[in-house]
Amino acid sequence: MSHQSGITVAQELCDEFGVANRDGNVRFIVCEIKDEKVVKVEAVAAAGDDWQSQLDDVQSHLTADAPRYVLFSKGGRGWILMAHVPDKSKVKDKMLYASTRSTVKRQLGANFFDEEMFGTLPSEFSKEGYAAFQEHVAADVPLTREEFRRQEELESGEIYQGGAGAYVHGVSFAASGGVNEALKALVAGSANYVVLGVDTGAETITLSEKKAGQTIAGMRDNVSLTEPQFHFFRYETGERETVFVYTCPDGSGSTTACPIKMRMLYSSSKARVVQLLEANGGTVAKSFEFNEPSEVDEGDMDNALHPPKAAVKAAFTKPSRPGRGARKLIRK
């Protein structure tokens, strides 16, 4: 099932694609995601009817580290949707371009695109690369492991990191200084509240706060109105269980919806921060997700953690018929 990013195609690009599709005077349009929109970077005019001769022109409009889409016209024979996502791209950009691909097709008109190419190197988008792509499709050979991974990225919008730190639906960022120490303190009991975040530029898990003596009410007051947060709260009474609370402002109540890139990156890092707690000897008894501070309710959280036992109904006993009681012992 495809996961949509929430990014939309800019109206200007929709209009230009419509004109290019009708008039046939444009060979390809280079696009990028900017300010949560798919926008045109540049358009290259058609140079005659031999569209394949211009395939080699595409790579000069791509770079080794920035993802881009290319809408390539086959001169009235349909369009190729090219997705160039370099290995050097940031994880958040890989996720965004993978999960937005189907949106580009749908908003521009999926019926116009009869071929899709995906690659990590500019050289793959060339006449030679297109010929190799067609041979591969015609042969219908089984995908290699790397090709299968890339295909999954395209179809699901998820990024698979591979290796020991892989997550099926997430990313595995390194923990910056102080994170592991704070989680160890939480497990040991010298702190009962730790807040973690994500440095979206450095792509690392960061420590925002560590505190002892925190309460649920205090955690509610600490929920950001503008940015997602990962909260670990350890009850100081009873079984001293630790709960994980993910908060992400969505514009409801007094919150301000955070950027789509940030939401995607935080959502995909939930498994990672829980894994960091487990690596430091802790466990999560219950997980919660809230969008605004007012949703953080101690009573609701306690009931979810320890649901009240349902009252046991007494079994119905059929009364004895009149005159028919318990058997009596008659002595003679």
Tab-separated table of C-alpha atoms in Angstrom:
chain	number	residue	atom	x	y	z
A	1	MET	CA	0.000	0.000	0.000
A	2	SER	CA	1.382	3.386	-0.910
A	3	HIS	CA	2.042	6.004	1.728
A	4	GLN	CA	1.428	9.551	0.509
A	5	SER	CA	3.660	12.391	1.691
A	6	GLY	CA	1.119	15.228	1.576
A	7	ILE	CA	3.225	17.109	-1.017
A	8	THR	CA	1.233	18.414	-3.989
A	9	VAL	CA	2.138	19.469	-7.521
A	10	ALA	CA	2.278	23.245	-7.982
A	11	GLN	CA	-0.475	24.613	-10.196
A	12	GLU	CA	2.121	26.313	-12.427
A	13	LEU	CA	3.698	22.937	-13.154
A	14	CYS	CA	0.303	21.374	-13.878
A	15	ASP	CA	-0.456	24.169	-16.343
A	16	GLU	CA	2.934	23.943	-18.057
A	17	PHE	CA	2.727	20.167	-18.354
A	18	GLY	CA	-0.720	20.500	-19.917
A	19	VAL	CA	0.572	22.939	-22.546
A	20	ALA	CA	3.643	20.787	-23.247
A	21	ASN	CA	1.471	17.705	-23.615
A	22	ARG	CA	-0.794	19.496	-26.068
A	23	ASP	CA	1.726	21.428	-28.148
A	24	GLY	CA	4.635	18.952	-28.128
A	25	ASN	CA	7.284	21.698	-28.077
A	26	VAL	CA	8.919	20.586	-24.812
A	27	ARG	CA	11.178	17.518	-24.595
A	28	PHE	CA	11.520	17.316	-20.813
A	29	ILE	CA	10.730	19.198	-17.621
A	30	VAL	CA	13.052	19.016	-14.613
A	31	CYS	CA	11.249	19.248	-11.247
A	32	GLU	CA	12.106	19.348	-7.559
A	33	ILE	CA	10.281	19.498	-4.235
A	34	LYS	CA	10.435	22.954	-2.695
A	35	ASP	CA	8.313	24.471	0.074
A	36	GLU	CA	6.128	21.337	0.142
A	37	LYS	CA	5.321	21.614	-3.583
A	38	VAL	CA	6.627	19.872	-6.699
A	39	VAL	CA	7.824	22.767	-8.833
A	40	LYS	CA	9.490	23.217	-12.211
A	41	VAL	CA	13.231	23.864	-12.217
A	42	GLU	CA	13.582	24.209	-15.971
A	43	ALA	CA	12.110	23.009	-19.263
A	44	VAL	CA	14.128	21.848	-22.275
A	45	ALA	CA	12.647	22.352	-25.747
A	46	ALA	CA	12.183	19.523	-28.206
A	47	ALA	CA	14.837	19.450	-30.928
A	48	GLY	CA	13.080	17.624	-33.734
A	49	ASP	CA	11.140	14.369	-33.764
A	50	ASP	CA	13.957	12.083	-32.616
A	51	TRP	CA	13.182	12.104	-28.908
A	52	GLN	CA	15.720	9.382	-28.071
A	53	SER	CA	18.564	11.593	-29.254
A	54	GLN	CA	17.811	13.943	-26.363
A	55	LEU	CA	17.947	11.287	-23.650
A	56	ASP	CA	21.650	12.013	-23.231
A	57	ASP	CA	20.792	15.638	-22.406
A	58	VAL	CA	18.992	14.675	-19.174
A	59	GLN	CA	22.045	13.789	-17.080
A	60	SER	CA	23.550	17.270	-17.471
A	61	HIS	CA	20.543	18.645	-15.584
A	62	LEU	CA	21.049	16.305	-12.603
A	63	THR	CA	23.563	16.396	-9.750
A	64	ALA	CA	25.240	13.732	-7.626
A	65	ASP	CA	23.533	14.715	-4.372
A	66	ALA	CA	20.154	16.367	-5.068
A	67	PRO	CA	17.020	14.337	-5.955
A	68	ARG	CA	14.901	15.451	-8.896
A	69	TYR	CA	12.053	14.290	-11.085
A	70	VAL	CA	12.244	14.523	-14.871
A	71	LEU	CA	9.112	14.435	-17.012
A	72	PHE	CA	10.359	13.224	-20.403
A	73	SER	CA	8.175	13.416	-23.498
A	74	LYS	CA	8.418	10.718	-26.158
A	75	GLY	CA	6.919	13.011	-28.791
A	76	GLY	CA	3.259	12.032	-28.692
A	77	ARG	CA	4.004	8.465	-27.594
A	78	GLY	CA	3.586	9.101	-23.905
A	79	TRP	CA	5.836	10.331	-21.121
A	80	ILE	CA	8.546	8.789	-18.950
A	81	LEU	CA	8.533	9.679	-15.257
A	82	MET	CA	12.175	9.672	-14.180
A	83	ALA	CA	13.035	9.712	-10.479
A	84	HIS	CA	16.664	10.527	-9.742
A	85	VAL	CA	17.399	9.911	-6.040
A	86	PRO	CA	21.165	9.818	-5.372
A	87	ASP	CA	22.581	7.598	-2.634
A	88	LYS	CA	24.158	10.733	-1.145
A	89	SER	CA	20.750	12.341	-0.609
A	90	LYS	CA	19.571	12.940	2.934
A	91	VAL	CA	17.245	10.276	4.267
A	92	LYS	CA	14.376	12.752	4.613
A	93	ASP	CA	14.711	13.682	0.916
A	94	LYS	CA	14.806	10.018	-0.138
A	95	MET	CA	11.608	9.409	1.794
A	96	LEU	CA	9.918	12.500	0.412
A	97	TYR	CA	10.712	11.818	-3.242
A	98	ALA	CA	9.775	8.139	-2.934
A	99	SER	CA	6.406	8.833	-1.332
A	100	THR	CA	5.531	11.739	-3.661
A	101	ARG	CA	6.122	9.907	-6.944
A	102	SER	CA	2.577	8.525	-7.178
A	103	THR	CA	1.180	11.980	-6.393
A	104	VAL	CA	3.052	13.471	-9.357
A	105	LYS	CA	1.561	10.859	-11.677
A	106	ARG	CA	-1.940	11.224	-10.294
A	107	GLN	CA	-2.081	15.032	-10.392
A	108	LEU	CA	-0.525	15.366	-13.833
A	109	GLY	CA	-2.512	12.432	-15.235
A	110	ALA	CA	-1.355	8.853	-14.708
A	111	ASN	CA	-2.593	7.887	-18.181
A	112	PHE	CA	0.105	10.064	-19.774
A	113	PHE	CA	2.975	8.137	-18.140
A	114	ASP	CA	3.549	4.707	-19.644
A	115	GLU	CA	7.084	4.231	-18.322
A	116	GLU	CA	8.912	4.968	-15.067
A	117	MET	CA	12.636	4.976	-14.471
A	118	PHE	CA	14.415	5.117	-11.149
A	119	GLY	CA	18.134	5.651	-10.648
A	120	THR	CA	20.778	6.933	-8.278
A	121	LEU	CA	23.337	8.163	-10.836
A	122	PRO	CA	22.862	10.881	-13.483
A	123	SER	CA	24.456	8.565	-16.066
A	124	GLU	CA	21.568	6.117	-15.687
A	125	PHE	CA	19.312	8.691	-17.363
A	126	SER	CA	20.785	8.524	-20.855
A	127	LYS	CA	20.164	6.801	-24.173
A	128	GLU	CA	22.273	3.863	-23.025
A	129	GLY	CA	20.545	3.767	-19.653
A	130	TYR	CA	17.121	3.826	-21.279
A	131	ALA	CA	18.096	0.939	-23.589
A	132	ALA	CA	19.252	-1.087	-20.564
A	133	PHE	CA	16.007	-0.255	-18.805
A	134	GLN	CA	13.942	-1.472	-21.767
A	135	GLU	CA	15.964	-4.685	-22.049
A	136	HIS	CA	15.400	-5.355	-18.376
A	137	VAL	CA	11.651	-4.802	-18.695
A	138	ALA	CA	11.402	-6.940	-21.843
A	139	ALA	CA	13.364	-9.786	-20.264
A	140	ASP	CA	11.219	-9.623	-17.129
A	141	VAL	CA	14.144	-11.031	-15.164
A	142	PRO	CA	13.936	-11.360	-11.380
A	143	LEU	CA	15.004	-8.266	-9.507
A	144	THR	CA	18.324	-8.204	-7.717
A	145	ARG	CA	18.281	-7.517	-3.968
A	146	GLU	CA	19.279	-3.876	-4.549
A	147	GLU	CA	16.645	-3.416	-7.269
A	148	PHE	CA	14.012	-5.011	-5.050
A	149	ARG	CA	14.939	-2.642	-2.206
A	150	ARG	CA	14.625	0.360	-4.512
A	151	GLN	CA	11.306	-0.908	-5.840
A	152	GLU	CA	9.973	-1.219	-2.305
A	153	GLU	CA	11.074	2.335	-1.590
A	154	LEU	CA	9.202	3.574	-4.638
A	155	GLU	CA	6.024	1.639	-3.952
A	156	SER	CA	5.748	2.158	-0.213
A	157	GLY	CA	7.361	5.510	0.375
A	158	GLU	CA	9.534	3.961	3.087
A	159	ILE	CA	13.317	3.959	3.193
A	160	TYR	CA	15.120	0.728	4.028
A	161	GLN	CA	18.512	1.276	5.570
A	162	GLY	CA	19.720	-2.327	5.628
A	163	GLY	CA	22.266	-3.800	8.032
A	164	ALA	CA	21.904	-4.442	11.746
A	165	GLY	CA	20.157	-1.157	12.394
A	166	ALA	CA	17.378	-1.592	9.841
A	167	TYR	CA	13.717	-0.936	10.468
A	168	VAL	CA	10.959	-2.043	8.140
A	169	HIS	CA	9.042	1.190	8.536
A	170	GLY	CA	11.669	3.597	9.757
A	171	VAL	CA	15.167	5.005	9.705
A	172	SER	CA	18.121	4.391	11.972
A	173	PHE	CA	19.818	7.631	12.983
A	174	ALA	CA	22.793	7.782	15.336
A	175	ALA	CA	22.331	9.107	18.873
A	176	SER	CA	24.139	12.358	19.582
A	177	GLY	CA	25.951	13.155	22.821
A	178	GLY	CA	23.933	12.815	26.014
A	179	VAL	CA	21.135	10.633	24.642
A	180	ASN	CA	22.363	7.283	25.912
A	181	GLU	CA	23.439	8.759	29.259
A	182	ALA	CA	19.963	10.246	29.762
A	183	LEU	CA	18.248	6.959	28.914
A	184	LYS	CA	20.516	5.076	31.318
A	185	ALA	CA	19.559	7.557	34.036
A	186	LEU	CA	15.897	6.941	33.233
A	187	VAL	CA	16.352	3.173	33.539
A	188	ALA	CA	18.362	3.539	36.777
A	189	GLY	CA	15.741	5.807	38.327
A	190	SER	CA	17.839	8.951	38.793
A	191	ALA	CA	15.583	10.618	36.203
A	192	ASN	CA	11.983	9.841	35.324
A	193	TYR	CA	11.517	12.006	32.241
A	194	VAL	CA	13.557	12.234	29.037
A	195	VAL	CA	12.658	14.151	25.871
A	196	LEU	CA	14.364	13.349	22.581
A	197	GLY	CA	14.230	15.041	19.199
A	198	VAL	CA	15.669	14.781	15.684
A	199	ASP	CA	18.245	17.107	14.187
A	200	THR	CA	16.856	17.053	10.644
A	201	GLY	CA	19.990	18.629	9.213
A	202	ALA	CA	22.546	16.323	10.833
A	203	GLU	CA	20.059	13.396	10.830
A	204	THR	CA	20.774	12.413	14.432
A	205	ILE	CA	18.686	11.717	17.545
A	206	THR	CA	19.217	14.515	20.064
A	207	LEU	CA	18.565	15.065	23.772
A	208	SER	CA	16.129	17.883	24.511
A	209	GLU	CA	15.562	17.417	28.265
A	210	LYS	CA	16.256	15.107	31.215
A	211	LYS	CA	14.452	15.592	34.501
A	212	ALA	CA	13.691	13.949	37.846
A	213	GLY	CA	10.395	14.322	39.678
A	214	GLN	CA	8.361	15.024	36.555
A	215	THR	CA	4.586	14.490	36.569
A	216	ILE	CA	2.110	13.765	33.777
A	217	ALA	CA	0.775	17.295	34.204
A	218	GLY	CA	4.320	18.611	33.864
A	219	MET	CA	4.838	16.573	30.720
A	220	ARG	CA	1.600	17.984	29.291
A	221	ASP	CA	2.867	21.520	29.891
A	222	ASN	CA	6.128	20.597	28.169
A	223	VAL	CA	4.535	19.444	24.891
A	224	SER	CA	5.700	21.638	22.016
A	225	LEU	CA	3.052	23.453	19.989
A	226	THR	CA	5.251	23.643	16.892
A	227	GLU	CA	7.559	20.583	16.727
A	228	PRO	CA	7.240	16.806	17.249
A	229	GLN	CA	8.810	15.271	20.369
A	230	PHE	CA	9.622	11.863	21.828
A	231	HIS	CA	8.832	11.641	25.545
A	232	PHE	CA	9.846	8.817	27.901
A	233	PHE	CA	8.055	9.000	31.248
A	234	ARG	CA	8.796	6.601	34.116
A	235	TYR	CA	6.212	6.262	36.848
A	236	GLU	CA	7.795	6.691	40.273
A	237	THR	CA	5.167	4.644	42.074
A	238	GLY	CA	3.691	1.183	41.651
A	239	GLU	CA	5.549	-0.961	39.140
A	240	ARG	CA	7.664	2.008	37.939
A	241	GLU	CA	6.775	1.365	34.316
A	242	THR	CA	8.048	3.488	31.440
A	243	VAL	CA	5.684	4.850	28.804
A	244	PHE	CA	6.612	6.294	25.427
A	245	VAL	CA	4.701	9.353	24.232
A	246	TYR	CA	5.046	10.713	20.696
A	247	THR	CA	3.600	14.184	20.227
A	248	CYS	CA	3.207	15.812	16.813
A	249	PRO	CA	1.362	19.139	16.369
A	250	ASP	CA	-1.099	18.993	13.483
A	251	GLY	CA	-2.654	22.449	13.622
A	252	SER	CA	-5.495	21.436	15.939
A	253	GLY	CA	-6.230	23.435	19.068
A	254	SER	CA	-3.449	25.886	19.815
A	255	THR	CA	-0.813	23.991	17.819
A	256	THR	CA	0.866	24.924	14.555
A	257	ALA	CA	1.219	22.130	12.003
A	258	CYS	CA	4.897	21.324	11.512
A	259	PRO	CA	6.399	20.892	8.001
A	260	ILE	CA	5.690	17.638	6.170
A	261	LYS	CA	9.384	16.706	5.954
A	262	MET	CA	9.703	17.018	9.726
A	263	ARG	CA	6.566	14.967	10.382
A	264	MET	CA	7.763	12.173	8.103
A	265	LEU	CA	11.226	12.082	9.634
A	266	TYR	CA	9.952	11.999	13.216
A	267	SER	CA	7.302	9.409	12.444
A	268	SER	CA	9.907	7.169	10.846
A	269	SER	CA	12.219	7.554	13.868
A	270	LYS	CA	9.779	6.273	16.514
A	271	ALA	CA	11.079	2.708	16.350
A	272	ARG	CA	14.651	3.975	16.551
A	273	VAL	CA	14.235	5.926	19.796
A	274	VAL	CA	12.452	2.968	21.433
A	275	GLN	CA	15.350	0.764	20.316
A	276	LEU	CA	17.767	3.190	21.992
A	277	LEU	CA	15.884	2.827	25.279
A	278	GLU	CA	15.955	-0.965	24.982
A	279	ALA	CA	19.682	-0.896	24.199
A	280	ASN	CA	20.184	0.907	27.514
A	281	GLY	CA	18.258	-1.698	29.486
A	282	GLY	CA	14.758	-0.208	29.441
A	283	THR	CA	11.407	-1.370	28.128
A	284	VAL	CA	8.254	0.437	27.060
A	285	ALA	CA	5.108	-0.702	28.845
A	286	LYS	CA	2.751	1.354	26.676
A	287	SER	CA	3.007	3.794	23.774
A	288	PHE	CA	0.834	6.850	23.168
A	289	GLU	CA	0.492	9.395	20.375
A	290	PHE	CA	-0.984	12.865	20.858
A	291	ASN	CA	-1.340	15.946	18.659
A	292	GLU	CA	-1.861	18.627	21.276
A	293	PRO	CA	-1.192	19.090	25.015
A	294	SER	CA	-4.849	18.815	26.066
A	295	GLU	CA	-4.889	15.187	24.894
A	296	VAL	CA	-2.294	14.209	27.512
A	297	ASP	CA	-4.604	13.054	30.317
A	298	GLU	CA	-3.271	11.172	33.345
A	299	GLY	CA	-6.509	9.279	33.927
A	300	ASP	CA	-6.728	8.090	30.329
A	301	MET	CA	-3.087	7.027	30.333
A	302	ASP	CA	-3.468	5.128	33.618
A	303	ASN	CA	-6.563	3.332	32.330
A	304	ALA	CA	-4.777	2.375	29.104
A	305	LEU	CA	-1.758	1.131	31.055
A	306	HIS	CA	-3.848	-0.744	33.617
A	307	PRO	CA	-7.376	-1.276	32.254
A	308	PRO	CA	-9.946	-1.656	35.053
A	309	LYS	CA	-11.143	-5.213	35.477
A	310	ALA	CA	-14.655	-5.812	34.244
A	311	ALA	CA	-17.166	-6.707	36.972
A	312	VAL	CA	-17.927	-10.434	37.037
A	313	LYS	CA	-21.615	-11.106	36.680
A	314	ALA	CA	-23.054	-13.630	39.094
A	315	ALA	CA	-24.490	-16.687	37.384
A	316	PHE	CA	-28.280	-16.868	37.357
A	317	THR	CA	-29.670	-19.506	39.738
A	318	LYS	CA	-33.045	-20.895	38.931
A	319	PRO	CA	-35.267	-20.832	42.034
A	320	SER	CA	-36.748	-24.096	43.288
A	321	ARG	CA	-40.373	-24.812	42.529
A	322	PRO	CA	-42.789	-24.221	45.396
A	323	GLY	CA	-42.771	-27.115	47.803
A	324	ARG	CA	-39.531	-28.490	46.380
A	325	GLY	CA	-36.676	-27.581	48.663
A	326	ALA	CA	-33.559	-29.396	49.651
A	327	ARG	CA	-33.977	-33.054	50.562
A	328	LYS	CA	-34.484	-33.602	54.238
A	329	LEU	CA	-33.113	-36.429	56.331
A	330	ILE	CA	-35.956	-38.255	58.071
A	331	ARG	CA	-35.033	-40.215	61.144
A	332	LYS	CA	-37.143	-43.217	62.096
